[in-house]
CSV table of C-alpha atoms and ligand atoms in Angstrom, one decimal:
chain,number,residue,atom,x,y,z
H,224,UNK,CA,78.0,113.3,96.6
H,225,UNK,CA,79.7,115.0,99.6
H,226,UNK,CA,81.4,118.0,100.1
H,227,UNK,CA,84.5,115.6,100.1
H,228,UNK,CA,83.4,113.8,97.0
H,229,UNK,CA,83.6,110.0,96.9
H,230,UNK,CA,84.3,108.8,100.6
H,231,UNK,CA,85.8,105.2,101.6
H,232,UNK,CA,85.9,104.5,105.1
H,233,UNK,CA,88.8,101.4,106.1
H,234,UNK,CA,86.9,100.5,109.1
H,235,UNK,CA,84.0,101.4,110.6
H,236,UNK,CA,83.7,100.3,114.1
H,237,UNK,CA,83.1,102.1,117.4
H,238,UNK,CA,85.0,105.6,116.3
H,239,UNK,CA,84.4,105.8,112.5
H,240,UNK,CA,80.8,104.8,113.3
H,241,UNK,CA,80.3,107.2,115.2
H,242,UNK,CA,81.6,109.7,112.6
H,243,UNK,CA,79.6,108.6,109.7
H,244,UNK,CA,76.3,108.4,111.8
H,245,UNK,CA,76.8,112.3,112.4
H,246,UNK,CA,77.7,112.7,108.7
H,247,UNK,CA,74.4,110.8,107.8
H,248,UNK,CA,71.8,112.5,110.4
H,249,UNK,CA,73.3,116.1,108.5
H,250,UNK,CA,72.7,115.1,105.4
H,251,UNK,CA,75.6,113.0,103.6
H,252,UNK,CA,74.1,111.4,101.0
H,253,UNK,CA,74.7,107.5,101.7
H,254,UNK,CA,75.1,107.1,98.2
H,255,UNK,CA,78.8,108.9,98.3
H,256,UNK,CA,79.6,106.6,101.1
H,257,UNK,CA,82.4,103.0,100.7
H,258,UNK,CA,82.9,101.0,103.9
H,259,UNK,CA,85.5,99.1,103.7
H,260,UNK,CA,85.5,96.2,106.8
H,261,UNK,CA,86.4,92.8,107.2
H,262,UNK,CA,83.4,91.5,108.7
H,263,UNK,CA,81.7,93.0,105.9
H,264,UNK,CA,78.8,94.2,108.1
H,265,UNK,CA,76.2,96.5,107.2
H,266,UNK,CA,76.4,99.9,108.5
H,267,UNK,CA,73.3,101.9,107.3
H,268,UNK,CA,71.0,102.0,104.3
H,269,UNK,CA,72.0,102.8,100.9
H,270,UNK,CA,75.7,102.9,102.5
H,271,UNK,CA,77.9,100.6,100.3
H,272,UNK,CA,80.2,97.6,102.4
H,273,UNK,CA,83.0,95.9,101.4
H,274,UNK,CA,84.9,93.1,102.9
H,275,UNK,CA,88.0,94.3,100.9
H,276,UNK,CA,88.7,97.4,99.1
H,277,UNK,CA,86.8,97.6,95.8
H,278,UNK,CA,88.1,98.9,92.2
H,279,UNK,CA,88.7,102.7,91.8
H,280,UNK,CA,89.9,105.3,93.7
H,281,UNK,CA,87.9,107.7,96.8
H,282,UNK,CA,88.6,111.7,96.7
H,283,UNK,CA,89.0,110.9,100.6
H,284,UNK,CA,89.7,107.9,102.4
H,285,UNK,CA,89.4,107.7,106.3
H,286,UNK,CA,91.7,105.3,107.7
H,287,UNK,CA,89.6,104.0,111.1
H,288,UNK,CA,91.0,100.9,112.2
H,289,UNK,CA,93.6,100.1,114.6
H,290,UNK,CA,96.7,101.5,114.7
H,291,UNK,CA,98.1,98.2,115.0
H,292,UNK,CA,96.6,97.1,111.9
H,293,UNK,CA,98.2,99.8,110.1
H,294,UNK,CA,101.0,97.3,108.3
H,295,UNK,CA,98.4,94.8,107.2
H,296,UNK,CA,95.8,97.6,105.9
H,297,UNK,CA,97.7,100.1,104.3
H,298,UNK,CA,99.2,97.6,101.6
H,299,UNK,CA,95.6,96.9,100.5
H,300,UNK,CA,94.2,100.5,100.4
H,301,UNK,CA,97.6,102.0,98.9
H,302,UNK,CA,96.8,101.2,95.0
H,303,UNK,CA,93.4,102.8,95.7
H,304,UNK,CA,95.0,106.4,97.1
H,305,UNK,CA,96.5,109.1,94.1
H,306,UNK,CA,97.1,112.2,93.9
H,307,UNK,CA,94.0,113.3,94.1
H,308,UNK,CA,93.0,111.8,97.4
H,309,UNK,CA,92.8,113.0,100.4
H,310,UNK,CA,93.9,110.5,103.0
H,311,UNK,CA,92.9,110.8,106.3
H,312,UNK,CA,93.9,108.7,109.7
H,313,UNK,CA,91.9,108.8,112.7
H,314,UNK,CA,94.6,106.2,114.0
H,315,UNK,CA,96.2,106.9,117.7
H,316,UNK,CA,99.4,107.6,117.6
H,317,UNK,CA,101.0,107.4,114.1
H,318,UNK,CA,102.3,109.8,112.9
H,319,UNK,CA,102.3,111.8,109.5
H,320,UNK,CA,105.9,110.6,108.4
H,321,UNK,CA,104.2,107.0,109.3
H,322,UNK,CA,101.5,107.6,106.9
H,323,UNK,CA,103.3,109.3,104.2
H,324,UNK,CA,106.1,106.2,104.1
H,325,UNK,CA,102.6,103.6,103.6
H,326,UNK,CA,100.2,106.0,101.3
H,327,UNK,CA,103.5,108.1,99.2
H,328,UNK,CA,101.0,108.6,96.6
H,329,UNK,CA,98.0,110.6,98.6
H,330,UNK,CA,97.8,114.3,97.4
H,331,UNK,CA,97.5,115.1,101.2
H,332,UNK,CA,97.7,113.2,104.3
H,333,UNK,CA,95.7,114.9,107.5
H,334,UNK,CA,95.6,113.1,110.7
H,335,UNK,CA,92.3,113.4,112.7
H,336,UNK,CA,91.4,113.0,116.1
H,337,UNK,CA,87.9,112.9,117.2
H,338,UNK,CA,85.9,111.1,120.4
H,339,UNK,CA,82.7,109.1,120.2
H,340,UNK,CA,80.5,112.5,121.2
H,341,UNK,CA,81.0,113.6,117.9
H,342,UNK,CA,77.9,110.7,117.1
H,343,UNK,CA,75.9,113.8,118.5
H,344,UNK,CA,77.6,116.5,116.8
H,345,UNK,CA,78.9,117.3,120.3
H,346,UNK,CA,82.3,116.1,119.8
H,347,UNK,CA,85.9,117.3,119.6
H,348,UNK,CA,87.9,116.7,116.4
H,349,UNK,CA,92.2,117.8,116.7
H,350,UNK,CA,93.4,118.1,113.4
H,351,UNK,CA,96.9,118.4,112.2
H,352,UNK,CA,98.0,118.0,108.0
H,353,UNK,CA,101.0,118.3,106.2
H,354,UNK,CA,100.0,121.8,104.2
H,355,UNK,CA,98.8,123.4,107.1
H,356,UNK,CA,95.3,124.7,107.9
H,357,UNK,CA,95.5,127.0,104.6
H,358,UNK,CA,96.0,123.9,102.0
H,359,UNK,CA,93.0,123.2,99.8
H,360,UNK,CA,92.6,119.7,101.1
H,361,UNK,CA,92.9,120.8,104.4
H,362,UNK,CA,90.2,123.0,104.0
H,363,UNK,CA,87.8,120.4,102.2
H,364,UNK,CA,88.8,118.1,106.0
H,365,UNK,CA,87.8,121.0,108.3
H,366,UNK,CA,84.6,121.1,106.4
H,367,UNK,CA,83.6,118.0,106.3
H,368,UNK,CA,84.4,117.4,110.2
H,369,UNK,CA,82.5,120.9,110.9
H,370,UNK,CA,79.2,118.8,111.4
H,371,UNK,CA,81.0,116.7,114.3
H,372,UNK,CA,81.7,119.2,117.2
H,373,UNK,CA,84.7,121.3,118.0
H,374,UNK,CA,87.2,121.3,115.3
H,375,UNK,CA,90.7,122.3,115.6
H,376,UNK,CA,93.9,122.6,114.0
H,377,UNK,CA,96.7,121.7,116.3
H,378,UNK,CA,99.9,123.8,115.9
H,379,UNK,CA,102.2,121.2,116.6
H,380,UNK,CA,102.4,117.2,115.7
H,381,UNK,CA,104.2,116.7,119.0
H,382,UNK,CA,101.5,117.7,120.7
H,383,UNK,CA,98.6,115.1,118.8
H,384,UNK,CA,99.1,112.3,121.2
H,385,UNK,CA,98.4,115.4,124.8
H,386,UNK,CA,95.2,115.6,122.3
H,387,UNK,CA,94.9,112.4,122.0
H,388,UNK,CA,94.8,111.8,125.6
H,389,UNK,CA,92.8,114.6,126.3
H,390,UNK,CA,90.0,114.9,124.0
H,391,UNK,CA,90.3,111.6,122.6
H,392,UNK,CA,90.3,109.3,125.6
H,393,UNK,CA,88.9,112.2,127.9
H,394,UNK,CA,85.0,111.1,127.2
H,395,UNK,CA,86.4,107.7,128.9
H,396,UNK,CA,87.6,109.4,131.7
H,397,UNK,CA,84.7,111.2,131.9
H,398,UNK,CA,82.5,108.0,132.4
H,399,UNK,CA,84.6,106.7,135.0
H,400,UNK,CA,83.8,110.1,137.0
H,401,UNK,CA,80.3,109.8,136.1
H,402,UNK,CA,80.3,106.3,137.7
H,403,UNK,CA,82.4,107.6,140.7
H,404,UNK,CA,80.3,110.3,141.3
H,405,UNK,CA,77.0,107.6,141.5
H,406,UNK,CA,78.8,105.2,143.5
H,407,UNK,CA,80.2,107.4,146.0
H,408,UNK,CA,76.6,108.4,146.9
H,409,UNK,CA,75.6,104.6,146.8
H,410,UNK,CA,78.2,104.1,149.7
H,411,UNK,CA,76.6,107.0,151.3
H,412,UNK,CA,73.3,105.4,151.5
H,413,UNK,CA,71.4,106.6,147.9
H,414,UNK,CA,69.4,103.5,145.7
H,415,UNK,CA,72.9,103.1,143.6
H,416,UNK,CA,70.2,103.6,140.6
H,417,UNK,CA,68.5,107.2,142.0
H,418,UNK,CA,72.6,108.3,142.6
H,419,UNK,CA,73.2,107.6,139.1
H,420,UNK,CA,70.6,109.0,137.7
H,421,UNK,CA,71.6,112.0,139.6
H,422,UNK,CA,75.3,111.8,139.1
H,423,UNK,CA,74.3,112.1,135.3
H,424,UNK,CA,72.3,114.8,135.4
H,425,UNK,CA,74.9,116.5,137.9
H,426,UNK,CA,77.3,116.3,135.6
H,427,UNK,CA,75.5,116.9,132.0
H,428,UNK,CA,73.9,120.0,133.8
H,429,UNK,CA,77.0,121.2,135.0
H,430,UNK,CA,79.0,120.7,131.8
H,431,UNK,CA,75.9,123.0,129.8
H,432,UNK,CA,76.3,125.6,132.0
H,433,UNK,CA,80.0,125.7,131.6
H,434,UNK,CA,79.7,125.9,128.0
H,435,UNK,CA,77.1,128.8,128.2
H,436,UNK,CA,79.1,130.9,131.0
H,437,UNK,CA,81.3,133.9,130.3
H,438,UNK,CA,83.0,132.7,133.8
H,439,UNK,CA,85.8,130.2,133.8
H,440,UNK,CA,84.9,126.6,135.4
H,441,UNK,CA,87.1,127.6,138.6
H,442,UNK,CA,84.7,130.6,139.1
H,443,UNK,CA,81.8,128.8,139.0
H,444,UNK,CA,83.0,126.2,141.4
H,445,UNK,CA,83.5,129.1,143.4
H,446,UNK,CA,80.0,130.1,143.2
H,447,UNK,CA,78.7,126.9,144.2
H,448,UNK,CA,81.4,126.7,147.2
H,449,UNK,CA,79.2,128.7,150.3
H,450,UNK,CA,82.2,130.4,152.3
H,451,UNK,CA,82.4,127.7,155.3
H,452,UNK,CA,79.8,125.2,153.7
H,453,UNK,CA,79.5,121.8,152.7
H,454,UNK,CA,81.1,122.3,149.2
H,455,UNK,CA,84.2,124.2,150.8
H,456,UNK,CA,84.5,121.0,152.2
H,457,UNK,CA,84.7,118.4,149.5
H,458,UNK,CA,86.4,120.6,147.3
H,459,UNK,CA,89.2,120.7,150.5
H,460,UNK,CA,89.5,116.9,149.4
H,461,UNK,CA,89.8,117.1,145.8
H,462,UNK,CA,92.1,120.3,146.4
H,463,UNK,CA,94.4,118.7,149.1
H,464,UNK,CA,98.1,118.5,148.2
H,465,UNK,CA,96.5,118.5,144.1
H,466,UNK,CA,95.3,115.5,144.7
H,467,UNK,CA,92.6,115.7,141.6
H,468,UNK,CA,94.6,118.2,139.4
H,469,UNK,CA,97.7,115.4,139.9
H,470,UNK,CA,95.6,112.3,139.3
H,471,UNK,CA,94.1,113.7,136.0
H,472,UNK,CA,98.1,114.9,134.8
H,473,UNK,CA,99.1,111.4,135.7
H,474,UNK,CA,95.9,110.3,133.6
H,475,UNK,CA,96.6,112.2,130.5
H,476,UNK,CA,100.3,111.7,131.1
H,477,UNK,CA,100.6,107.7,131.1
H,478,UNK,CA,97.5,107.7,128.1
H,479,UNK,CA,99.8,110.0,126.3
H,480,UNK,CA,103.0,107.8,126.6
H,481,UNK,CA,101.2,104.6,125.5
H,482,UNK,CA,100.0,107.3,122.5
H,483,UNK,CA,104.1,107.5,121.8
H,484,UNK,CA,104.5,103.6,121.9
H,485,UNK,CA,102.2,102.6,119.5
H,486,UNK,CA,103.2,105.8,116.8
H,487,UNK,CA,106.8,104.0,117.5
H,488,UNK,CA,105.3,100.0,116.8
H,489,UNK,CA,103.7,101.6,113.8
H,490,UNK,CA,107.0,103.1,112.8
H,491,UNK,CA,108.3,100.1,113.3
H,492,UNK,CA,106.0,97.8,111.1
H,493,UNK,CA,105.7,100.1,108.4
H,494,UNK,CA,109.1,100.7,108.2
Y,738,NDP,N1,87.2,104.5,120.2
Y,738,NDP,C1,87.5,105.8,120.3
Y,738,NDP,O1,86.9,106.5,121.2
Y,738,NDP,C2,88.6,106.4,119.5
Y,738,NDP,C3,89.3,105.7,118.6
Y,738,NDP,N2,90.2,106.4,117.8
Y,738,NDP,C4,91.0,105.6,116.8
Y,738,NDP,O2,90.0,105.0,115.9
Y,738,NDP,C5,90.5,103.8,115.4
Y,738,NDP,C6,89.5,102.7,115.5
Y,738,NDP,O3,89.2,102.5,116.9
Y,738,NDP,P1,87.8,101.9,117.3
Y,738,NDP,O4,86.7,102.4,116.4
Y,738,NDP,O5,87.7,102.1,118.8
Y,738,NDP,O6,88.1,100.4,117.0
Y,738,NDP,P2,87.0,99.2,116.6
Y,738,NDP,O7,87.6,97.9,117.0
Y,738,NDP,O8,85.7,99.5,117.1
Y,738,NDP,O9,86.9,99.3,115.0
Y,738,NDP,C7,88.0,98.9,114.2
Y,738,NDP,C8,87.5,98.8,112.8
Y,738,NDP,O10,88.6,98.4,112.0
Y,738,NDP,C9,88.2,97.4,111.1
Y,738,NDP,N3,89.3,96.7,110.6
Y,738,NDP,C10,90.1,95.7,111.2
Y,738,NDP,N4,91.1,95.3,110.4
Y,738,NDP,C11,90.9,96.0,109.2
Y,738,NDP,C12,91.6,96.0,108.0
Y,738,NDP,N5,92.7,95.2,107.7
Y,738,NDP,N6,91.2,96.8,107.0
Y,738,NDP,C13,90.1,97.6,107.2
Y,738,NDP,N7,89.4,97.7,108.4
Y,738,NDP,C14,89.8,96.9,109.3
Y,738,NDP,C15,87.2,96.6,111.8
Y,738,NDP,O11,86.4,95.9,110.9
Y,738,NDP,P3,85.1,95.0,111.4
Y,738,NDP,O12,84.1,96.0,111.8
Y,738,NDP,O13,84.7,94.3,110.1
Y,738,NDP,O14,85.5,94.1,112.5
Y,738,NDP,C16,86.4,97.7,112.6
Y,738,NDP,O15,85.4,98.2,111.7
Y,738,NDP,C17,91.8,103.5,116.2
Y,738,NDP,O16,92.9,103.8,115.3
Y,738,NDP,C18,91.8,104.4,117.4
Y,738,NDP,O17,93.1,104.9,117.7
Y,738,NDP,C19,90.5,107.7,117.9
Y,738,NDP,C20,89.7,108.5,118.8
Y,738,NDP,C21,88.8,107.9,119.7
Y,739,LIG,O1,92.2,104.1,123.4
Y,739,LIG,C1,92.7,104.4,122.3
Y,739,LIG,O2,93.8,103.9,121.9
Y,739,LIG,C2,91.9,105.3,121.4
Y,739,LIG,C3,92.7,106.7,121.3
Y,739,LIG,C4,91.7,107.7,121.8
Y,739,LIG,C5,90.6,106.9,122.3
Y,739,LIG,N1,90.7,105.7,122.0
């Protein structure tokens, strides 16, 4: 059994995956483990998979589906969530009014938000409940995300879909500049496949040593940038007018809004 007791996942696709894998390579005992998924696929040994929700009742259940499937799902896992379950939604968006009005009877409702690093225990994970980082079953969620990266309470619901955006989509965004960063030495005359290589390593080196330095990510562009050299240069390009710093606000900013629309369409269905 895990730290979190019985554990039903409702959905287990590219995000919740991810999760459990994690929770499996650090010991979760399989055994503890309900999937819950319409295809019914298997997910790993000894984990148990259901194409709809069996009899009894979890100590936590993960909602990991859509957000649009929130009005369809949550009348089939609702008779299987008390008082003393913890119910918690990895789901974009909706909000914890949302997921009050479809679970009332959950003993505590704590919306998640991790990315798919967290496979590797190199993740983010946002966190925002209804008691607060001091309630019990807040406590028993922070531990049993602790395996999965950085995890954080947020202060603020408001502010779940900027996290959202940020740390939730931001590996996407990421791989885009990964790919940029390969391609734009392809069009400069690299074998697209040696500039990749490259671009990856550029950029998984560069993100270790920003996590190991006591200096800021500005200062150590600073002490890459020669005073009059080549990297002056191209950072005159990404610096120009903001350019970069206003394309990724505009990133985060429109990810963010469609964040908003679907918490409102879930308001809406559920309602
Ligand atoms: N992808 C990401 O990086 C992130 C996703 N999220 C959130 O995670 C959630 C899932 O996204 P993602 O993993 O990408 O989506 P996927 O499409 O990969 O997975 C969706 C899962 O939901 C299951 N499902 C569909 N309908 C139901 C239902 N009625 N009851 C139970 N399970 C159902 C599917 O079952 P089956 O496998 O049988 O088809 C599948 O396992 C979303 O709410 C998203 O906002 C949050 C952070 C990051
Ligand atoms: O794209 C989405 O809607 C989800 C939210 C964060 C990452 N994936």
């Amino acid at each position: 059994m895990s730290a979190a007791g019985r554990l039903w996942l409702a959905g287990c696709g590219t995000m919740a995956g991810a999760m459990l894998r994690r929770w499996l390579s650090s010991g979760l005992d399989p055994a503890a483990v309900t999937v819950v998924r319409p295809s019914g696929r298997p997910v790993a040994p000894g984990v148990a998979v259901h194409a709809a929700p069996p009899a009894g009742t979890p100590d936590l259940l993960l909602l990991g589906f859509k957000p649009q499937k929130l009005a369809e799902a949550a009348p089939r896992f609702a008779p299987h969530v008390g008082p003393d379950t913890i119910l918690v939604s990895i789901l974009a968006g909706v909000e914890l009014a949302t997921l009050r009005r479809a679970f009332p009877a959950a003993g505590a409702i704590v919306r998640a938000m991790p990315n798919t690093p967290v496979a590797i225990g190199e993740g983010v994970v946002g966190l925002f409940g209804e008691g607060g980082p001091e309630a019990p079953a807040n406590a028993t969620v922070a531990a049993l995300m602790a395996p999965l990266g950085l995890v954080e309470w947020i202060a603020d619901e408001a502010l779940f879909d900027v996290v959202t955006a940020l740390a939730g989509s931001g590996p996407a965004f990421l791989f885009r500049f990964i790919d940029a960063l390969g391609a734009g030495g392809a069009a400069l005359g690299l074998a697209p496949d040696q500039a990749a290589r490259f671009a990856l390593a550029t950029v998984q080196g560069a993100a270790q040593l920003a996590a190991r330095a006591e200096a800021p990510p500005a200062a150590l562009a600073e002490q890459v940038a020669s005073p009059g050299g080549s990297t002056r240069a191209g950072l005159a390009v990404l610096d120009e007018a903001g350019a970069l710093a206003r394309l990724v606000e505009a990133t985060l900013a429109a990810a963010t809004r469609r964040n908003a629309e679907m918490a409102q369409a879930a308001r809406d269905a559920t309602a």
